[in-house]
PDB file of C-alpha atoms in Angstrom:
ATOM      1  CA  SER A   1      19.942  24.531  -7.857  1.00  0.00           C
ATOM      2  CA  TYR A   2      16.838  25.038  -5.526  1.00  0.00           C
ATOM      3  CA  ASP A   3      16.630  28.786  -5.627  1.00  0.00           C
ATOM      4  CA  PRO A   4      15.251  28.817  -8.306  1.00  0.00           C
ATOM      5  CA  LEU A   5      14.658  25.106  -8.819  1.00  0.00           C
ATOM      6  CA  ARG A   6      16.560  23.961 -12.178  1.00  0.00           C
ATOM      7  CA  VAL A   7      16.483  20.462 -13.440  1.00  0.00           C
ATOM      8  CA  TYR A   8      18.472  19.292 -16.262  1.00  0.00           C
ATOM      9  CA  LEU A   9      17.591  16.014 -17.934  1.00  0.00           C
ATOM     10  CA  SER A  10      19.999  14.411 -20.534  1.00  0.00           C
ATOM     11  CA  SER A  11      18.369  13.758 -23.842  1.00  0.00           C
ATOM     12  CA  GLU A  12      20.296  10.399 -24.015  1.00  0.00           C
ATOM     13  CA  GLY A  13      20.196   8.903 -20.621  1.00  0.00           C
ATOM     14  CA  LEU A  14      19.802   5.202 -19.588  1.00  0.00           C
ATOM     15  CA  VAL A  15      16.797   3.166 -19.182  1.00  0.00           C
ATOM     16  CA  ARG A  16      17.024   0.224 -17.002  1.00  0.00           C
ATOM     17  CA  ILE A  17      14.656  -2.666 -17.386  1.00  0.00           C
ATOM     18  CA  ALA A  18      13.699  -4.937 -14.455  1.00  0.00           C
ATOM     19  CA  THR A  19      14.172  -8.651 -15.301  1.00  0.00           C
ATOM     20  CA  GLU A  20      10.780  -9.685 -14.010  1.00  0.00           C
ATOM     21  CA  LYS A  21       7.448  -8.349 -15.238  1.00  0.00           C
ATOM     22  CA  TYR A  22       6.050  -5.754 -12.707  1.00  0.00           C
ATOM     23  CA  SER A  23       3.189  -6.659 -10.411  1.00  0.00           C
ATOM     24  CA  THR A  24       1.383  -4.787  -7.848  1.00  0.00           C
ATOM     25  CA  ALA A  25       0.384  -7.912  -6.061  1.00  0.00           C
ATOM     26  CA  PRO A  26       1.422  -7.802  -2.358  1.00  0.00           C
ATOM     27  CA  GLU A  27       2.873 -11.319  -2.475  1.00  0.00           C
ATOM     28  CA  THR A  28       5.470  -9.984  -5.041  1.00  0.00           C
ATOM     29  CA  LEU A  29       6.980  -7.259  -2.765  1.00  0.00           C
ATOM     30  CA  GLY A  30       9.909  -9.460  -2.082  1.00  0.00           C
ATOM     31  CA  HIS A  31      10.799  -9.964  -5.677  1.00  0.00           C
ATOM     32  CA  ARG A  32      13.802  -7.708  -5.877  1.00  0.00           C
ATOM     33  CA  THR A  33      14.377  -8.230  -9.550  1.00  0.00           C
ATOM     34  CA  MET A  34      10.741  -7.095 -10.210  1.00  0.00           C
ATOM     35  CA  HIS A  35      10.769  -3.811  -8.187  1.00  0.00           C
ATOM     36  CA  LEU A  36      14.343  -2.788  -8.564  1.00  0.00           C
ATOM     37  CA  THR A  37      16.350  -2.256 -11.774  1.00  0.00           C
ATOM     38  CA  ASN A  38      19.815  -2.034 -10.050  1.00  0.00           C
ATOM     39  CA  TYR A  39      22.531  -3.740 -12.058  1.00  0.00           C
ATOM     40  CA  SER A  40      23.877  -5.196  -8.890  1.00  0.00           C
ATOM     41  CA  VAL A  41      20.584  -6.882  -8.114  1.00  0.00           C
ATOM     42  CA  ASN A  42      19.679  -7.929 -11.712  1.00  0.00           C
ATOM     43  CA  LYS A  43      22.870  -9.233 -12.929  1.00  0.00           C
ATOM     44  CA  HIS A  44      22.328 -12.513 -11.130  1.00  0.00           C
ATOM     45  CA  ALA A  45      18.794 -12.972 -12.406  1.00  0.00           C
ATOM     46  CA  ASP A  46      18.165 -15.757 -14.909  1.00  0.00           C
ATOM     47  CA  ALA A  47      16.304 -13.267 -17.217  1.00  0.00           C
ATOM     48  CA  TYR A  48      19.138 -10.786 -17.148  1.00  0.00           C
ATOM     49  CA  THR A  49      20.346  -9.946 -20.605  1.00  0.00           C
ATOM     50  CA  GLN A  50      23.519  -7.782 -20.889  1.00  0.00           C
ATOM     51  CA  ASN A  51      23.520  -4.986 -23.500  1.00  0.00           C
ATOM     52  CA  MET A  52      25.849  -5.843 -26.273  1.00  0.00           C
ATOM     53  CA  ASP A  53      25.479  -2.500 -28.232  1.00  0.00           C
ATOM     54  CA  GLY A  54      24.191  -4.104 -31.381  1.00  0.00           C
ATOM     55  CA  ARG A  55      26.610  -6.949 -31.311  1.00  0.00           C
ATOM     56  CA  GLN A  56      24.275  -9.795 -30.565  1.00  0.00           C
ATOM     57  CA  ALA A  57      23.498 -12.388 -33.320  1.00  0.00           C
ATOM     58  CA  ASP A  58      19.806 -11.503 -33.403  1.00  0.00           C
ATOM     59  CA  ARG A  59      20.747  -7.990 -34.265  1.00  0.00           C
ATOM     60  CA  GLU A  60      22.950  -8.573 -37.267  1.00  0.00           C
ATOM     61  CA  GLN A  61      20.444  -7.180 -39.644  1.00  0.00           C
ATOM     62  CA  CYS A  62      20.193  -3.901 -37.616  1.00  0.00           C
ATOM     63  CA  VAL A  63      22.526  -0.986 -38.299  1.00  0.00           C
ATOM     64  CA  ASP A  64      21.341   0.478 -34.820  1.00  0.00           C
ATOM     65  CA  SER A  65      19.834  -1.542 -32.037  1.00  0.00           C
ATOM     66  CA  ALA A  66      17.184   1.224 -31.901  1.00  0.00           C
ATOM     67  CA  GLU A  67      15.744  -0.340 -35.058  1.00  0.00           C
ATOM     68  CA  LEU A  68      14.709  -3.543 -33.459  1.00  0.00           C
ATOM     69  CA  PRO A  69      11.174  -4.495 -33.967  1.00  0.00           C
ATOM     70  CA  ALA A  70       8.764  -4.222 -31.182  1.00  0.00           C
ATOM     71  CA  ARG A  71       9.029  -7.218 -28.780  1.00  0.00           C
ATOM     72  CA  GLU A  72      10.103  -7.812 -25.237  1.00  0.00           C
ATOM     73  CA  PRO A  73      13.318  -5.864 -24.244  1.00  0.00           C
ATOM     74  CA  PRO A  74      16.346  -7.674 -25.672  1.00  0.00           C
ATOM     75  CA  ALA A  75      18.642  -6.317 -22.936  1.00  0.00           C
ATOM     76  CA  SER A  76      18.184  -4.995 -19.513  1.00  0.00           C
ATOM     77  CA  LYS A  77      19.730  -1.579 -20.292  1.00  0.00           C
ATOM     78  CA  TRP A  78      18.690   0.889 -23.102  1.00  0.00           C
ATOM     79  CA  SER A  79      19.372   4.329 -24.258  1.00  0.00           C
ATOM     80  CA  LEU A  80      16.447   6.674 -24.346  1.00  0.00           C
ATOM     81  CA  SER A  81      16.576   6.657 -28.196  1.00  0.00           C
ATOM     82  CA  GLN A  82      16.263   2.856 -28.108  1.00  0.00           C
ATOM     83  CA  PHE A  83      13.259   3.165 -25.561  1.00  0.00           C
ATOM     84  CA  SER A  84      11.630   5.916 -27.660  1.00  0.00           C
ATOM     85  CA  ASN A  85      11.861   3.612 -30.867  1.00  0.00           C
ATOM     86  CA  TYR A  86      10.489   0.779 -28.848  1.00  0.00           C
ATOM     87  CA  CYS A  87       7.563   2.882 -27.758  1.00  0.00           C
ATOM     88  CA  GLU A  88       6.908   4.066 -31.209  1.00  0.00           C
ATOM     89  CA  THR A  89       6.935   0.593 -32.751  1.00  0.00           C
ATOM     90  CA  SER A  90       4.789  -0.683 -29.860  1.00  0.00           C
ATOM     91  CA  GLY A  91       2.214   2.064 -30.098  1.00  0.00           C
ATOM     92  CA  ILE A  92       3.050   3.587 -26.758  1.00  0.00           C
ATOM     93  CA  ASP A  93       3.150   7.282 -26.294  1.00  0.00           C
ATOM     94  CA  TYR A  94       6.820   8.082 -25.437  1.00  0.00           C
ATOM     95  CA  GLU A  95       6.020  11.814 -24.756  1.00  0.00           C
ATOM     96  CA  VAL A  96       3.429  10.995 -22.219  1.00  0.00           C
ATOM     97  CA  ILE A  97       5.843   8.673 -20.381  1.00  0.00           C
ATOM     98  CA  MET A  98       8.635  11.349 -20.468  1.00  0.00           C
ATOM     99  CA  HIS A  99       6.152  13.859 -19.111  1.00  0.00           C
ATOM    100  CA  GLN A 100       5.242  11.569 -16.312  1.00  0.00           C
ATOM    101  CA  ILE A 101       8.880  10.929 -15.604  1.00  0.00           C
ATOM    102  CA  LYS A 102       9.694  14.643 -15.474  1.00  0.00           C
ATOM    103  CA  ASP A 103       6.891  15.117 -13.021  1.00  0.00           C
ATOM    104  CA  LEU A 104       8.196  12.423 -10.809  1.00  0.00           C
ATOM    105  CA  ILE A 105      11.533  14.107 -10.870  1.00  0.00           C
ATOM    106  CA  ILE A 106      10.204  17.443  -9.899  1.00  0.00           C
ATOM    107  CA  LYS A 107       8.077  16.063  -7.108  1.00  0.00           C
ATOM    108  CA  THR A 108      10.982  13.984  -5.709  1.00  0.00           C
ATOM    109  CA  LEU A 109      13.191  16.938  -5.678  1.00  0.00           C
ATOM    110  CA  ILE A 110      10.551  19.114  -4.092  1.00  0.00           C
ATOM    111  CA  ALA A 111      10.127  16.440  -1.268  1.00  0.00           C
ATOM    112  CA  ALA A 112      13.850  16.496  -0.669  1.00  0.00           C
ATOM    113  CA  GLU A 113      14.065  20.372  -0.773  1.00  0.00           C
ATOM    114  CA  THR A 114      13.734  21.016   2.962  1.00  0.00           C
ATOM    115  CA  PRO A 115      16.479  18.582   4.174  1.00  0.00           C
ATOM    116  CA  VAL A 116      18.824  19.768   1.236  1.00  0.00           C
ATOM    117  CA  THR A 117      18.431  23.451   1.733  1.00  0.00           C
ATOM    118  CA  THR A 118      18.944  23.143   5.614  1.00  0.00           C
ATOM    119  CA  MET A 119      22.136  21.365   5.381  1.00  0.00           C
TER     120      MET A 119
END
């Protein structure tokens, strides 16, 4: 709702990982798999790894894929709990990232408010 503005964020949403390491270099703007995380774009990339929900051979020792040690993402789609665990084991402040994501969501909705409320 926009009056008042209410935003609901799922505690267990999805995190999509781009299949190329991000770069701000202007010459990389055409690299779709670097700047977009859409499944339809990334599924054809050489670096795309399908999420096997803990069934991959390198995960046999893990009860839950969220227990994986810090390393490069093993799949191109994670749950928020997997991402939180990755941040924790990698020394990344998950709460700061989530605060930034929430801030971005609010700013995006405010930017779209006028067109939505005048429809």
